């Protein structure tokens, strides 16, 4: 198998499986030899303070997940993304880009920037992390952005309320120079493999196919069934060494989702217990924040995995979806995500693998593919039901999740209950 090809002019790497969007993998980290001079320059520039979620997006852009994007979007890129879910390249071709990746600023920051063409970007704690060059400032129409991204402006959309409605009235775009690799120092940085590192690892393992599985929940045996069945299908198609990229989302998630550190511990138990094969599985963190924007967002999830070197993408029921924030129904049609992926402009080179629904087979006492002819013998255990089991200490049916992984979840929910008890005010006797 062909090894990685290094470019002499830029730090890019191409896997033999699939080319990144735009043909080269963007890497916006300043070389170590230039960091001191660039940092000194950045100190002299007007500053823009980033939120925690802005830093996550900067991380995404800096490593090439959004290739060929080279910074926060200027207005023409923003409008193409918002209205066409894609970007037109100079050669006339298109790449998929279904979510605007933008940086909002308030009136005071805009005033402070004045006529400067470059600005320094700082973390919430004040640490200087990047320069944004040749900037453009333009109006942030929040209602239009929310409506076109989610298809609704209903109150209660987690990302919209957390990030967009409280953001400034302006967007600032430009080319990024990131002063050093983004680290979180949370004990999980070794899982945060960049697209370049993932491509190198796929080549090191001699992968002739890479299939990505995006998730934001703990892995139960139904997920494992889907992943193992996908590998079986690829072997039947003639591939010799398909590698699974188990790729949990690591950025912003809604408040009731299981936190990243707990999910990563649970995922490691799944490999330890042999539910997934460590030899043919790579577990890594995808640093993107989560929108819960259904068919619009699932395109972003798929596109980013192209840049990481995956040429197959597993998609199931209601990907990136959530319940309607004000009504008792799904926000999106559960089948639209996989249909959109199979038609989306710019994703033609990615092989989409729709999977069948898995549920708990009460007769076989294990997770199995749903058989409509004996529907009454299957039990659907939702994420809400799973969390209820863990909270109440009730065990799920045998075969739902590996014992080691289940213990991690129970321990987490027990710690939440202990915190709740501590925070409850002491009763006052009359």
C-alpha positions as a Markdown table, in Angstrom:
| # | Residue | x | y | z |
|---|---|---|---|---|
| 1 | Unk | 0.0 | 0.0 | 0.0 |
| 2 | Unk | 1.2 | 3.5 | -0.9 |
| 3 | Unk | 2.6 | 5.4 | 2.2 |
| 4 | Unk | 1.9 | 9.0 | 3.1 |
| 5 | Unk | 3.1 | 11.6 | 0.7 |
| 6 | Unk | 4.7 | 14.7 | 2.3 |
| 7 | Unk | 4.7 | 18.0 | 0.4 |
| 8 | Unk | 7.9 | 20.0 | 0.5 |
| 9 | Unk | 6.1 | 23.4 | 0.6 |
| 10 | Unk | 3.4 | 22.8 | 3.2 |
| 11 | Unk | 2.9 | 20.4 | 6.0 |
| 12 | Unk | 0.3 | 18.2 | 4.3 |
| 13 | Unk | -0.3 | 14.5 | 4.1 |
| 14 | Unk | -2.4 | 12.5 | 1.7 |
| 15 | Unk | -3.6 | 9.0 | 2.4 |
| 16 | Unk | -3.9 | 6.6 | -0.5 |
| 17 | Unk | -7.5 | 6.0 | 0.4 |
| 18 | Unk | -9.2 | 9.4 | -0.2 |
| 19 | Unk | -8.0 | 12.9 | -0.9 |
| 20 | Unk | -8.9 | 15.7 | 1.5 |
| 21 | Unk | -11.4 | 18.3 | 0.2 |
| 22 | Unk | -9.5 | 20.8 | -2.1 |
| 23 | Unk | -6.7 | 18.3 | -2.7 |
| 24 | Unk | -4.5 | 19.3 | 0.3 |
| 25 | Unk | -5.0 | 19.1 | 4.0 |
| 26 | Unk | -5.0 | 22.5 | 5.6 |
| 27 | Unk | -2.6 | 22.9 | 8.6 |
| 28 | Unk | -2.7 | 26.4 | 10.1 |
| 29 | Unk | -0.3 | 25.8 | 13.1 |
| 30 | Unk | 2.6 | 28.2 | 12.9 |
| 31 | Unk | 6.0 | 26.3 | 12.6 |
| 32 | Unk | 7.9 | 26.3 | 15.9 |
| 33 | Unk | 10.8 | 28.4 | 14.5 |
| 34 | Unk | 8.3 | 31.3 | 13.8 |
| 35 | Unk | 6.2 | 31.2 | 17.0 |
| 36 | Unk | 8.2 | 33.7 | 19.0 |
| 37 | Unk | 8.1 | 36.4 | 16.3 |
| 38 | Unk | 4.4 | 35.8 | 15.5 |
| 39 | Unk | 3.5 | 35.9 | 19.2 |
| 40 | Unk | 5.3 | 39.2 | 19.6 |
| 41 | Unk | 3.4 | 40.6 | 16.6 |
| 42 | Unk | 0.1 | 39.3 | 18.0 |
| 43 | Unk | 0.7 | 41.0 | 21.3 |
| 44 | Unk | 0.7 | 44.4 | 19.4 |
| 45 | Unk | -2.6 | 43.8 | 17.7 |
| 46 | Unk | -6.2 | 44.6 | 18.8 |
| 47 | Unk | -7.5 | 41.5 | 20.7 |
| 48 | Unk | -10.7 | 39.4 | 20.3 |
| 49 | Unk | -11.5 | 37.2 | 23.3 |
| 50 | Unk | -12.9 | 33.9 | 22.3 |
| 51 | Unk | -15.5 | 31.8 | 24.1 |
| 52 | Unk | -14.8 | 28.1 | 24.9 |
| 53 | Unk | -16.8 | 27.1 | 21.9 |
| 54 | Unk | -15.0 | 29.6 | 19.6 |
| 55 | Unk | -11.7 | 27.8 | 20.7 |
| 56 | Unk | -13.2 | 24.5 | 19.7 |
| 57 | Unk | -14.0 | 25.8 | 16.2 |
| 58 | Unk | -10.5 | 27.4 | 16.0 |
| 59 | Unk | -9.1 | 23.9 | 16.8 |
| 60 | Unk | -11.3 | 22.4 | 14.0 |
| 61 | Unk | -10.1 | 24.9 | 11.4 |
| 62 | Unk | -6.5 | 24.8 | 12.5 |
| 63 | Unk | -6.0 | 21.0 | 11.9 |
| 64 | Unk | -7.8 | 20.8 | 8.6 |
| 65 | Unk | -11.1 | 19.2 | 9.6 |
| 66 | Unk | -12.8 | 21.9 | 7.5 |
| 67 | Unk | -10.3 | 21.9 | 4.6 |
| 68 | Unk | -10.1 | 23.8 | 2.4 |
| 69 | Unk | -11.3 | 26.5 | 4.8 |
| 70 | Unk | -8.3 | 28.5 | 6.1 |
| 71 | Unk | -10.0 | 30.6 | 8.8 |
| 72 | Unk | -13.2 | 31.9 | 10.2 |
| 73 | Unk | -15.6 | 32.5 | 7.2 |
| 74 | Unk | -15.7 | 35.8 | 5.4 |
| 75 | Unk | -19.1 | 36.9 | 4.2 |
| 76 | Unk | -19.0 | 35.2 | 0.8 |
| 77 | Unk | -18.1 | 31.9 | 2.4 |
| 78 | Unk | -20.7 | 32.3 | 5.1 |
| 79 | Unk | -23.5 | 33.0 | 2.5 |
| 80 | Unk | -22.4 | 30.0 | 0.4 |
| 81 | Unk | -22.4 | 27.7 | 3.4 |
| 82 | Unk | -25.7 | 29.1 | 4.8 |
| 83 | Unk | -27.6 | 29.0 | 1.5 |
| 84 | Unk | -26.0 | 26.3 | -0.6 |
| 85 | Unk | -24.4 | 24.0 | 2.1 |
| 86 | Unk | -21.2 | 24.1 | 0.0 |
| 87 | Unk | -18.2 | 26.3 | -1.1 |
| 88 | Unk | -17.2 | 26.9 | -4.7 |
| 89 | Unk | -13.4 | 26.6 | -5.2 |
| 90 | Unk | -11.3 | 28.6 | -7.6 |
| 91 | Unk | -11.3 | 25.8 | -10.2 |
| 92 | Unk | -15.2 | 25.8 | -10.2 |
| 93 | Unk | -15.6 | 22.6 | -8.2 |
| 94 | Unk | -17.6 | 22.4 | -5.0 |
| 95 | Unk | -16.8 | 21.0 | -1.5 |
| 96 | Unk | -19.5 | 20.4 | 1.0 |
| 97 | Unk | -19.7 | 22.9 | 3.9 |
| 98 | Unk | -23.1 | 22.7 | 5.5 |
| 99 | Unk | -22.5 | 24.6 | 8.7 |
| 100 | Unk | -21.1 | 28.2 | 8.9 |
| 101 | Unk | -17.9 | 28.3 | 10.9 |
| 102 | Unk | -17.9 | 31.9 | 12.1 |
| 103 | Unk | -16.6 | 34.1 | 14.9 |
| 104 | Unk | -19.0 | 36.6 | 16.4 |
| 105 | Unk | -17.9 | 39.9 | 18.1 |
| 106 | Unk | -19.9 | 42.6 | 19.9 |
| 107 | Unk | -20.1 | 46.4 | 19.1 |
| 108 | Unk | -17.4 | 47.3 | 21.6 |
| 109 | Unk | -14.9 | 44.8 | 20.1 |
| 110 | Unk | -15.7 | 46.0 | 16.6 |
| 111 | Unk | -15.0 | 49.6 | 17.7 |
| 112 | Unk | -11.7 | 48.6 | 19.4 |
| 113 | Unk | -10.5 | 46.8 | 16.2 |
| 114 | Unk | -11.1 | 50.0 | 14.2 |
| 115 | Unk | -9.3 | 50.0 | 10.8 |
| 116 | Unk | -6.8 | 47.2 | 11.8 |
| 117 | Unk | -6.5 | 44.5 | 9.1 |
| 118 | Unk | -5.3 | 41.9 | 11.6 |
| 119 | Unk | -6.3 | 40.9 | 15.1 |
| 120 | Unk | -5.0 | 38.7 | 17.9 |
| 121 | Unk | -7.3 | 36.0 | 19.3 |
| 122 | Unk | -7.1 | 35.0 | 23.0 |
| 123 | Unk | -8.7 | 32.2 | 25.0 |
| 124 | Unk | -11.2 | 33.0 | 27.7 |
| 125 | Unk | -8.3 | 33.0 | 30.2 |
| 126 | Unk | -6.4 | 35.6 | 28.2 |
| 127 | Unk | -3.9 | 33.2 | 26.6 |
| 128 | Unk | -2.9 | 34.5 | 23.1 |
| 129 | Unk | -3.5 | 31.6 | 20.6 |
| 130 | Unk | -3.8 | 33.0 | 17.1 |
| 131 | Unk | -3.7 | 35.8 | 14.6 |
| 132 | Unk | -6.6 | 36.5 | 12.2 |
| 133 | Unk | -5.3 | 38.1 | 9.0 |
| 134 | Unk | -6.9 | 40.3 | 6.4 |
| 135 | Unk | -10.1 | 40.5 | 8.4 |
| 136 | Unk | -13.6 | 41.3 | 7.2 |
| 137 | Unk | -16.4 | 42.4 | 9.6 |
| 138 | Unk | -20.0 | 41.9 | 8.5 |
| 139 | Unk | -23.5 | 41.8 | 10.0 |
| 140 | Unk | -24.6 | 38.8 | 12.1 |
| 141 | Unk | -28.2 | 38.1 | 11.2 |
| 142 | Unk | -29.0 | 35.6 | 13.9 |
| 143 | Unk | -32.5 | 34.8 | 13.0 |
| 144 | Unk | -31.6 | 34.0 | 9.4 |
| 145 | Unk | -28.7 | 31.8 | 10.6 |
| 146 | Unk | -30.8 | 29.9 | 13.0 |
| 147 | Unk | -33.7 | 29.4 | 10.6 |
| 148 | Unk | -31.5 | 28.2 | 7.7 |
| 149 | Unk | -29.4 | 25.9 | 9.9 |
| 150 | Unk | -32.2 | 24.2 | 11.9 |
| 151 | Unk | -35.2 | 24.8 | 9.8 |
| 152 | Unk | -36.9 | 26.4 | 12.8 |
| 153 | Unk | -36.5 | 29.3 | 15.2 |
| 154 | Unk | -38.4 | 27.5 | 18.0 |
| 155 | Unk | -37.0 | 28.3 | 21.5 |
| 156 | Unk | -34.9 | 25.7 | 23.2 |
| 157 | Unk | -32.4 | 24.7 | 20.5 |
| 158 | Unk | -29.3 | 24.1 | 22.7 |
| 159 | Unk | -26.5 | 25.4 | 20.4 |
| 160 | Unk | -28.6 | 28.4 | 19.2 |
| 161 | Unk | -29.4 | 29.5 | 22.7 |
| 162 | Unk | -25.9 | 28.8 | 24.1 |
| 163 | Unk | -23.9 | 30.3 | 21.2 |
| 164 | Unk | -25.8 | 32.3 | 18.7 |
| 165 | Unk | -28.6 | 34.3 | 20.5 |
| 166 | Unk | -26.2 | 35.6 | 23.1 |
| 167 | Unk | -23.4 | 36.3 | 20.6 |
| 168 | Unk | -22.4 | 39.7 | 19.2 |
| 169 | Unk | -24.1 | 41.5 | 16.3 |
| 170 | Unk | -21.1 | 41.2 | 14.0 |
| 171 | Unk | -19.1 | 38.3 | 12.4 |
| 172 | Unk | -15.4 | 38.6 | 11.8 |
| 173 | Unk | -13.7 | 36.5 | 9.1 |
| 174 | Unk | -10.1 | 36.1 | 8.0 |
| 175 | Unk | -7.1 | 33.8 | 7.5 |
| 176 | Unk | -5.9 | 32.0 | 10.7 |
| 177 | Unk | -2.4 | 31.6 | 11.9 |
| 178 | Unk | -2.5 | 29.5 | 15.1 |
| 179 | Unk | 0.4 | 30.1 | 17.4 |
| 180 | Unk | 0.6 | 26.6 | 18.9 |
| 181 | Unk | -1.4 | 23.3 | 18.8 |
| 182 | Unk | -4.6 | 23.5 | 20.7 |
| 183 | Unk | -4.5 | 21.5 | 24.0 |
| 184 | Unk | -7.2 | 21.1 | 26.7 |
| 185 | Unk | -5.0 | 19.6 | 29.4 |
| 186 | Unk | -8.0 | 17.4 | 30.6 |
| 187 | Unk | -6.2 | 14.1 | 30.4 |
| 188 | Unk | -7.8 | 13.4 | 27.0 |
| 189 | Unk | -5.4 | 15.2 | 24.6 |
| 190 | Unk | -3.8 | 11.9 | 23.5 |
| 191 | Unk | -7.2 | 11.0 | 22.0 |
| 192 | Unk | -7.3 | 14.2 | 20.0 |
| 193 | Unk | -5.6 | 12.9 | 16.8 |
| 194 | Unk | -5.6 | 15.5 | 14.0 |
| 195 | Unk | -6.6 | 14.5 | 10.4 |
| 196 | Unk | -2.9 | 14.3 | 9.6 |
| 197 | Unk | -2.2 | 11.9 | 12.5 |
| 198 | Unk | -5.2 | 9.8 | 11.7 |
| 199 | Unk | -4.1 | 9.4 | 8.1 |
| 200 | Unk | -0.6 | 8.4 | 9.2 |
| 201 | Unk | -2.1 | 5.8 | 11.6 |
| 202 | Unk | -4.4 | 4.4 | 8.9 |
| 203 | Unk | -1.3 | 4.0 | 6.6 |
| 204 | Unk | 0.7 | 2.5 | 9.5 |
| 205 | Unk | -1.9 | -0.1 | 10.0 |
| 206 | Unk | -2.2 | -0.9 | 6.3 |
| 207 | Unk | -5.8 | 0.0 | 6.0 |
| 208 | Unk | -7.4 | -0.6 | 2.6 |
| 209 | Unk | -10.8 | 0.9 | 3.8 |
| 210 | Unk | -11.6 | 3.2 | 6.7 |
| 211 | Unk | -15.2 | 3.4 | 8.0 |
| 212 | Unk | -16.1 | 6.2 | 10.5 |
| 213 | Unk | -18.8 | 6.0 | 13.2 |
| 214 | Unk | -19.8 | 9.3 | 14.7 |
| 215 | Unk | -21.4 | 9.3 | 18.1 |
| 216 | Unk | -22.1 | 11.4 | 21.1 |
| 217 | Unk | -23.5 | 8.7 | 23.4 |
| 218 | Unk | -22.0 | 5.7 | 25.3 |
| 219 | Unk | -21.5 | 2.6 | 23.0 |
| 220 | Unk | -24.0 | -0.2 | 23.6 |
| 221 | Unk | -24.0 | -3.6 | 22.0 |
| 222 | Unk | -26.4 | -2.4 | 19.3 |
| 223 | Unk | -23.8 | 0.1 | 18.2 |
| 224 | Unk | -21.1 | -2.6 | 18.3 |
| 225 | Unk | -23.3 | -4.9 | 16.2 |
| 226 | Unk | -23.6 | -2.2 | 13.6 |
| 227 | Unk | -19.8 | -1.5 | 13.5 |
| 228 | Unk | -18.9 | -5.2 | 13.5 |
| 229 | Unk | -21.5 | -5.9 | 10.8 |
| 230 | Unk | -20.1 | -3.1 | 8.7 |
| 231 | Unk | -16.6 | -4.6 | 8.9 |
| 232 | Unk | -18.1 | -7.9 | 7.8 |
| 233 | Unk | -19.8 | -6.3 | 4.8 |
| 234 | Unk | -16.5 | -4.6 | 3.8 |
| 235 | Unk | -14.6 | -7.9 | 4.0 |
| 236 | Unk | -17.3 | -9.5 | 1.8 |
| 237 | Unk | -16.8 | -6.6 | -0.7 |
| 238 | Unk | -13.2 | -7.7 | -1.1 |
| 239 | Unk | -11.4 | -5.4 | 1.3 |
| 240 | Unk | -8.6 | -7.1 | 3.3 |
| 241 | Unk | -8.1 | -4.8 | 6.2 |
| 242 | Unk | -10.9 | -2.4 | 7.0 |
| 243 | Unk | -10.2 | -0.2 | 10.0 |
| 244 | Unk | -12.9 | 1.3 | 12.2 |
| 245 | Unk | -12.6 | 5.0 | 13.2 |
| 246 | Unk | -14.7 | 5.2 | 16.4 |
| 247 | Unk | -15.0 | 8.9 | 16.6 |
| 248 | Unk | -17.0 | 10.5 | 19.4 |
| 249 | Unk | -17.8 | 14.2 | 19.3 |
| 250 | Unk | -15.7 | 16.1 | 21.7 |
| 251 | Unk | -16.9 | 19.7 | 21.5 |
| 252 | Unk | -20.0 | 21.4 | 22.9 |
| 253 | Unk | -22.9 | 19.0 | 23.7 |
| 254 | Unk | -26.3 | 19.7 | 25.4 |
| 255 | Unk | -26.5 | 19.6 | 29.2 |
| 256 | Unk | -28.1 | 16.2 | 29.5 |
| 257 | Unk | -25.6 | 14.3 | 27.3 |
| 258 | Unk | -23.0 | 12.2 | 29.0 |
| 259 | Unk | -19.8 | 14.2 | 29.4 |
| 260 | Unk | -16.8 | 13.5 | 27.2 |
| 261 | Unk | -14.5 | 12.1 | 29.9 |
| 262 | Unk | -17.2 | 9.6 | 31.0 |
| 263 | Unk | -17.8 | 8.6 | 27.4 |
| 264 | Unk | -14.2 | 8.0 | 26.7 |
| 265 | Unk | -13.8 | 5.9 | 29.8 |
| 266 | Unk | -16.8 | 3.9 | 28.7 |
| 267 | Unk | -15.5 | 3.5 | 25.1 |
| 268 | Unk | -12.1 | 2.2 | 26.5 |
| 269 | Unk | -14.0 | -0.5 | 28.4 |
| 270 | Unk | -15.8 | -1.6 | 25.2 |
| 271 | Unk | -12.4 | -2.3 | 23.7 |
| 272 | Unk | -11.1 | -3.9 | 26.9 |
| 273 | Unk | -14.1 | -6.2 | 27.1 |
| 274 | Unk | -13.5 | -7.3 | 23.5 |
| 275 | Unk | -16.8 | -6.0 | 22.2 |
| 276 | Unk | -14.8 | -4.2 | 19.5 |
| 277 | Unk | -11.4 | -5.4 | 18.3 |
| 278 | Unk | -8.5 | -3.0 | 19.4 |
| 279 | Unk | -6.4 | -4.2 | 16.4 |
| 280 | Unk | -8.9 | -3.0 | 13.9 |
| 281 | Unk | -10.4 | 0.0 | 15.8 |
| 282 | Unk | -9.0 | 3.5 | 16.4 |
| 283 | Unk | -10.7 | 5.5 | 19.1 |
| 284 | Unk | -10.1 | 9.3 | 18.7 |
| 285 | Unk | -11.9 | 12.5 | 19.6 |
| 286 | Unk | -13.6 | 14.7 | 16.9 |
| 287 | Unk | -13.1 | 18.2 | 18.4 |
| 288 | Unk | -16.2 | 19.8 | 16.8 |
| 289 | Unk | -19.1 | 21.3 | 18.8 |
| 290 | Unk | -22.5 | 19.8 | 18.3 |
| 291 | Unk | -25.4 | 21.7 | 16.7 |
| 292 | Unk | -28.2 | 18.9 | 16.8 |
| 293 | Unk | -29.2 | 20.2 | 13.3 |
| 294 | Unk | -30.1 | 16.9 | 11.8 |
| 295 | Unk | -29.7 | 16.5 | 8.0 |
| 296 | Unk | -27.8 | 19.8 | 7.7 |
| 297 | Unk | -25.3 | 18.9 | 10.4 |
| 298 | Unk | -24.8 | 15.3 | 9.4 |
| 299 | Unk | -23.2 | 16.6 | 6.1 |
| 300 | Unk | -20.6 | 18.4 | 8.2 |
| 301 | Unk | -19.9 | 15.2 | 10.2 |
| 302 | Unk | -19.3 | 13.2 | 7.0 |
| 303 | Unk | -17.3 | 15.9 | 5.3 |
| 304 | Unk | -14.9 | 16.3 | 8.2 |
| 305 | Unk | -14.2 | 12.5 | 8.1 |
| 306 | Unk | -13.2 | 12.8 | 4.5 |
| 307 | Unk | -10.5 | 15.2 | 5.6 |
| 308 | Unk | -9.5 | 12.7 | 8.3 |
| 309 | Unk | -9.0 | 10.0 | 5.6 |
| 310 | Unk | -12.2 | 7.9 | 6.0 |
| 311 | Unk | -13.7 | 6.7 | 2.8 |
| 312 | Unk | -16.8 | 5.0 | 4.3 |
| 313 | Unk | -19.3 | 6.7 | 6.7 |
| 314 | Unk | -21.9 | 4.8 | 8.7 |
| 315 | Unk | -25.2 | 6.6 | 9.1 |
| 316 | Unk | -28.3 | 5.5 | 11.0 |
| 317 | Unk | -31.6 | 6.7 | 12.2 |
| 318 | Unk | -32.0 | 10.5 | 12.9 |
| 319 | Unk | -28.3 | 11.4 | 12.7 |
| 320 | Unk | -27.5 | 14.6 | 14.6 |
| 321 | Unk | -31.1 | 14.9 | 15.5 |
| 322 | Unk | -33.0 | 15.6 | 18.7 |
| 323 | Unk | -36.5 | 15.9 | 20.0 |
| 324 | Unk | -38.4 | 19.0 | 19.0 |
| 325 | Unk | -37.7 | 21.6 | 21.7 |
| 326 | Unk | -41.4 | 22.5 | 22.3 |
| 327 | Unk | -43.4 | 19.6 | 20.9 |
| 328 | Unk | -43.4 | 15.9 | 21.6 |
| 329 | Unk | -42.0 | 14.7 | 18.3 |
| 330 | Unk | -38.6 | 14.3 | 16.5 |
| 331 | Unk | -37.4 | 17.6 | 15.1 |
| 332 | Unk | -36.4 | 15.9 | 11.9 |
| 333 | Unk | -37.7 | 13.0 | 9.8 |
| 334 | Unk | -35.5 | 10.1 | 11.1 |
| 335 | Unk | -34.8 | 8.9 | 7.5 |
| 336 | Unk | -33.8 | 12.2 | 6.0 |
| 337 | Unk | -30.2 | 12.3 | 7.3 |
| 338 | Unk | -29.1 | 9.2 | 5.4 |
| 339 | Unk | -31.1 | 10.3 | 2.3 |
| 340 | Unk | -29.5 | 13.7 | 2.3 |
| 341 | Unk | -26.0 | 12.2 | 2.7 |
| 342 | Unk | -26.5 | 10.0 | -0.4 |
| 343 | Unk | -27.3 | 13.1 | -2.5 |
| 344 | Unk | -25.3 | 15.9 | -0.9 |
| 345 | Unk | -23.1 | 18.0 | -3.3 |
| 346 | Unk | -19.4 | 17.6 | -2.5 |
| 347 | Unk | -19.8 | 14.2 | -0.7 |
| 348 | Unk | -19.8 | 12.1 | -3.9 |
| 349 | Unk | -16.4 | 10.5 | -3.2 |
| 350 | Unk | -17.5 | 9.3 | 0.3 |
| 351 | Unk | -19.2 | 5.9 | 0.5 |
| 352 | Unk | -22.3 | 6.2 | 2.7 |
| 353 | Unk | -23.3 | 3.0 | 4.6 |
| 354 | Unk | -26.9 | 3.1 | 5.9 |
| 355 | Unk | -27.5 | 0.6 | 8.6 |
| 356 | Unk | -30.5 | -1.3 | 9.8 |
| 357 | Unk | -32.1 | -0.6 | 13.1 |
| 358 | Unk | -30.8 | -2.6 | 16.1 |
| 359 | Unk | -32.8 | -3.4 | 19.2 |
| 360 | Unk | -32.8 | -5.8 | 22.1 |
| 361 | Unk | -34.1 | -9.2 | 21.1 |
| 362 | Unk | -35.9 | -10.5 | 24.2 |
| 363 | Unk | -35.8 | -14.1 | 22.9 |
| 364 | Unk | -32.1 | -14.2 | 22.0 |
| 365 | Unk | -31.3 | -12.0 | 25.0 |
| 366 | Unk | -28.9 | -9.8 | 23.0 |
| 367 | Unk | -28.9 | -6.8 | 20.7 |
| 368 | Unk | -29.9 | -7.8 | 17.2 |
| 369 | Unk | -31.2 | -6.3 | 13.9 |
| 370 | Unk | -34.9 | -5.5 | 14.2 |
| 371 | Unk | -37.2 | -8.1 | 12.6 |
| 372 | Unk | -40.6 | -6.5 | 11.8 |
| 373 | Unk | -42.2 | -10.0 | 11.5 |
| 374 | Unk | -41.7 | -10.4 | 15.3 |
| 375 | Unk | -41.8 | -6.8 | 16.4 |
| 376 | Unk | -43.3 | -7.6 | 19.8 |
| 377 | Unk | -40.2 | -9.6 | 20.8 |
| 378 | Unk | -37.9 | -6.5 | 20.4 |
| 379 | Unk | -37.3 | -3.9 | 23.1 |
| 380 | Unk | -36.2 | -0.4 | 22.1 |
| 381 | Unk | -34.0 | 1.1 | 24.8 |
| 382 | Unk | -33.7 | 4.8 | 24.1 |
| 383 | Unk | -30.9 | 7.1 | 25.5 |
| 384 | Unk | -33.5 | 8.4 | 28.0 |
| 385 | Unk | -34.4 | 4.9 | 29.1 |
| 386 | Unk | -30.7 | 4.0 | 29.4 |
| 387 | Unk | -30.0 | 7.0 | 31.6 |
| 388 | Unk | -33.0 | 6.1 | 33.7 |
| 389 | Unk | -31.6 | 2.6 | 34.3 |
| 390 | Unk | -28.2 | 4.0 | 35.3 |
| 391 | Unk | -29.8 | 6.7 | 37.5 |
| 392 | Unk | -32.0 | 4.3 | 39.4 |
| 393 | Unk | -29.4 | 1.5 | 39.7 |
| 394 | Unk | -31.5 | -0.8 | 37.7 |
| 395 | Unk | -29.5 | -3.1 | 35.3 |
| 396 | Unk | -30.5 | -3.1 | 31.7 |
| 397 | Unk | -31.2 | -6.5 | 30.1 |
| 398 | Unk | -28.2 | -8.9 | 29.8 |
| 399 | Unk | -26.5 | -8.3 | 26.5 |
| 400 | Unk | -27.4 | -4.6 | 26.2 |
| 401 | Unk | -24.0 | -3.2 | 27.1 |
| 402 | Unk | -20.7 | -4.8 | 28.2 |
| 403 | Unk | -20.5 | -5.0 | 32.0 |
| 404 | Unk | -17.4 | -2.8 | 32.2 |
| 405 | Unk | -18.9 | 0.0 | 30.2 |
| 406 | Unk | -22.2 | -0.2 | 32.2 |
| 407 | Unk | -20.3 | 0.2 | 35.5 |
| 408 | Unk | -18.7 | 3.4 | 34.2 |
| 409 | Unk | -22.2 | 4.9 | 33.5 |
| 410 | Unk | -23.6 | 3.8 | 36.9 |
| 411 | Unk | -20.7 | 5.4 | 38.7 |
| 412 | Unk | -21.2 | 8.6 | 36.8 |
| 413 | Unk | -24.9 | 8.8 | 37.6 |
| 414 | Unk | -24.3 | 7.9 | 41.2 |
| 415 | Unk | -21.8 | 10.8 | 41.4 |
| 416 | Unk | -24.5 | 13.2 | 40.0 |
| 417 | Unk | -27.0 | 12.0 | 42.6 |
| 418 | Unk | -24.4 | 12.6 | 45.4 |
| 419 | Unk | -23.8 | 16.1 | 44.1 |
| 420 | Unk | -27.6 | 16.8 | 44.0 |
| 421 | Unk | -27.8 | 15.7 | 47.7 |
| 422 | Unk | -24.9 | 18.0 | 48.7 |
| 423 | Unk | -26.5 | 21.0 | 46.9 |
| 424 | Unk | -30.0 | 20.6 | 48.4 |
| 425 | Unk | -30.5 | 23.1 | 51.2 |
| 426 | Unk | -30.8 | 21.6 | 54.7 |
| 427 | Unk | -34.4 | 21.4 | 56.0 |
| 428 | Unk | -35.2 | 24.1 | 58.5 |
| 429 | Unk | -37.3 | 22.9 | 61.4 |
| 430 | Unk | -40.2 | 25.2 | 62.5 |
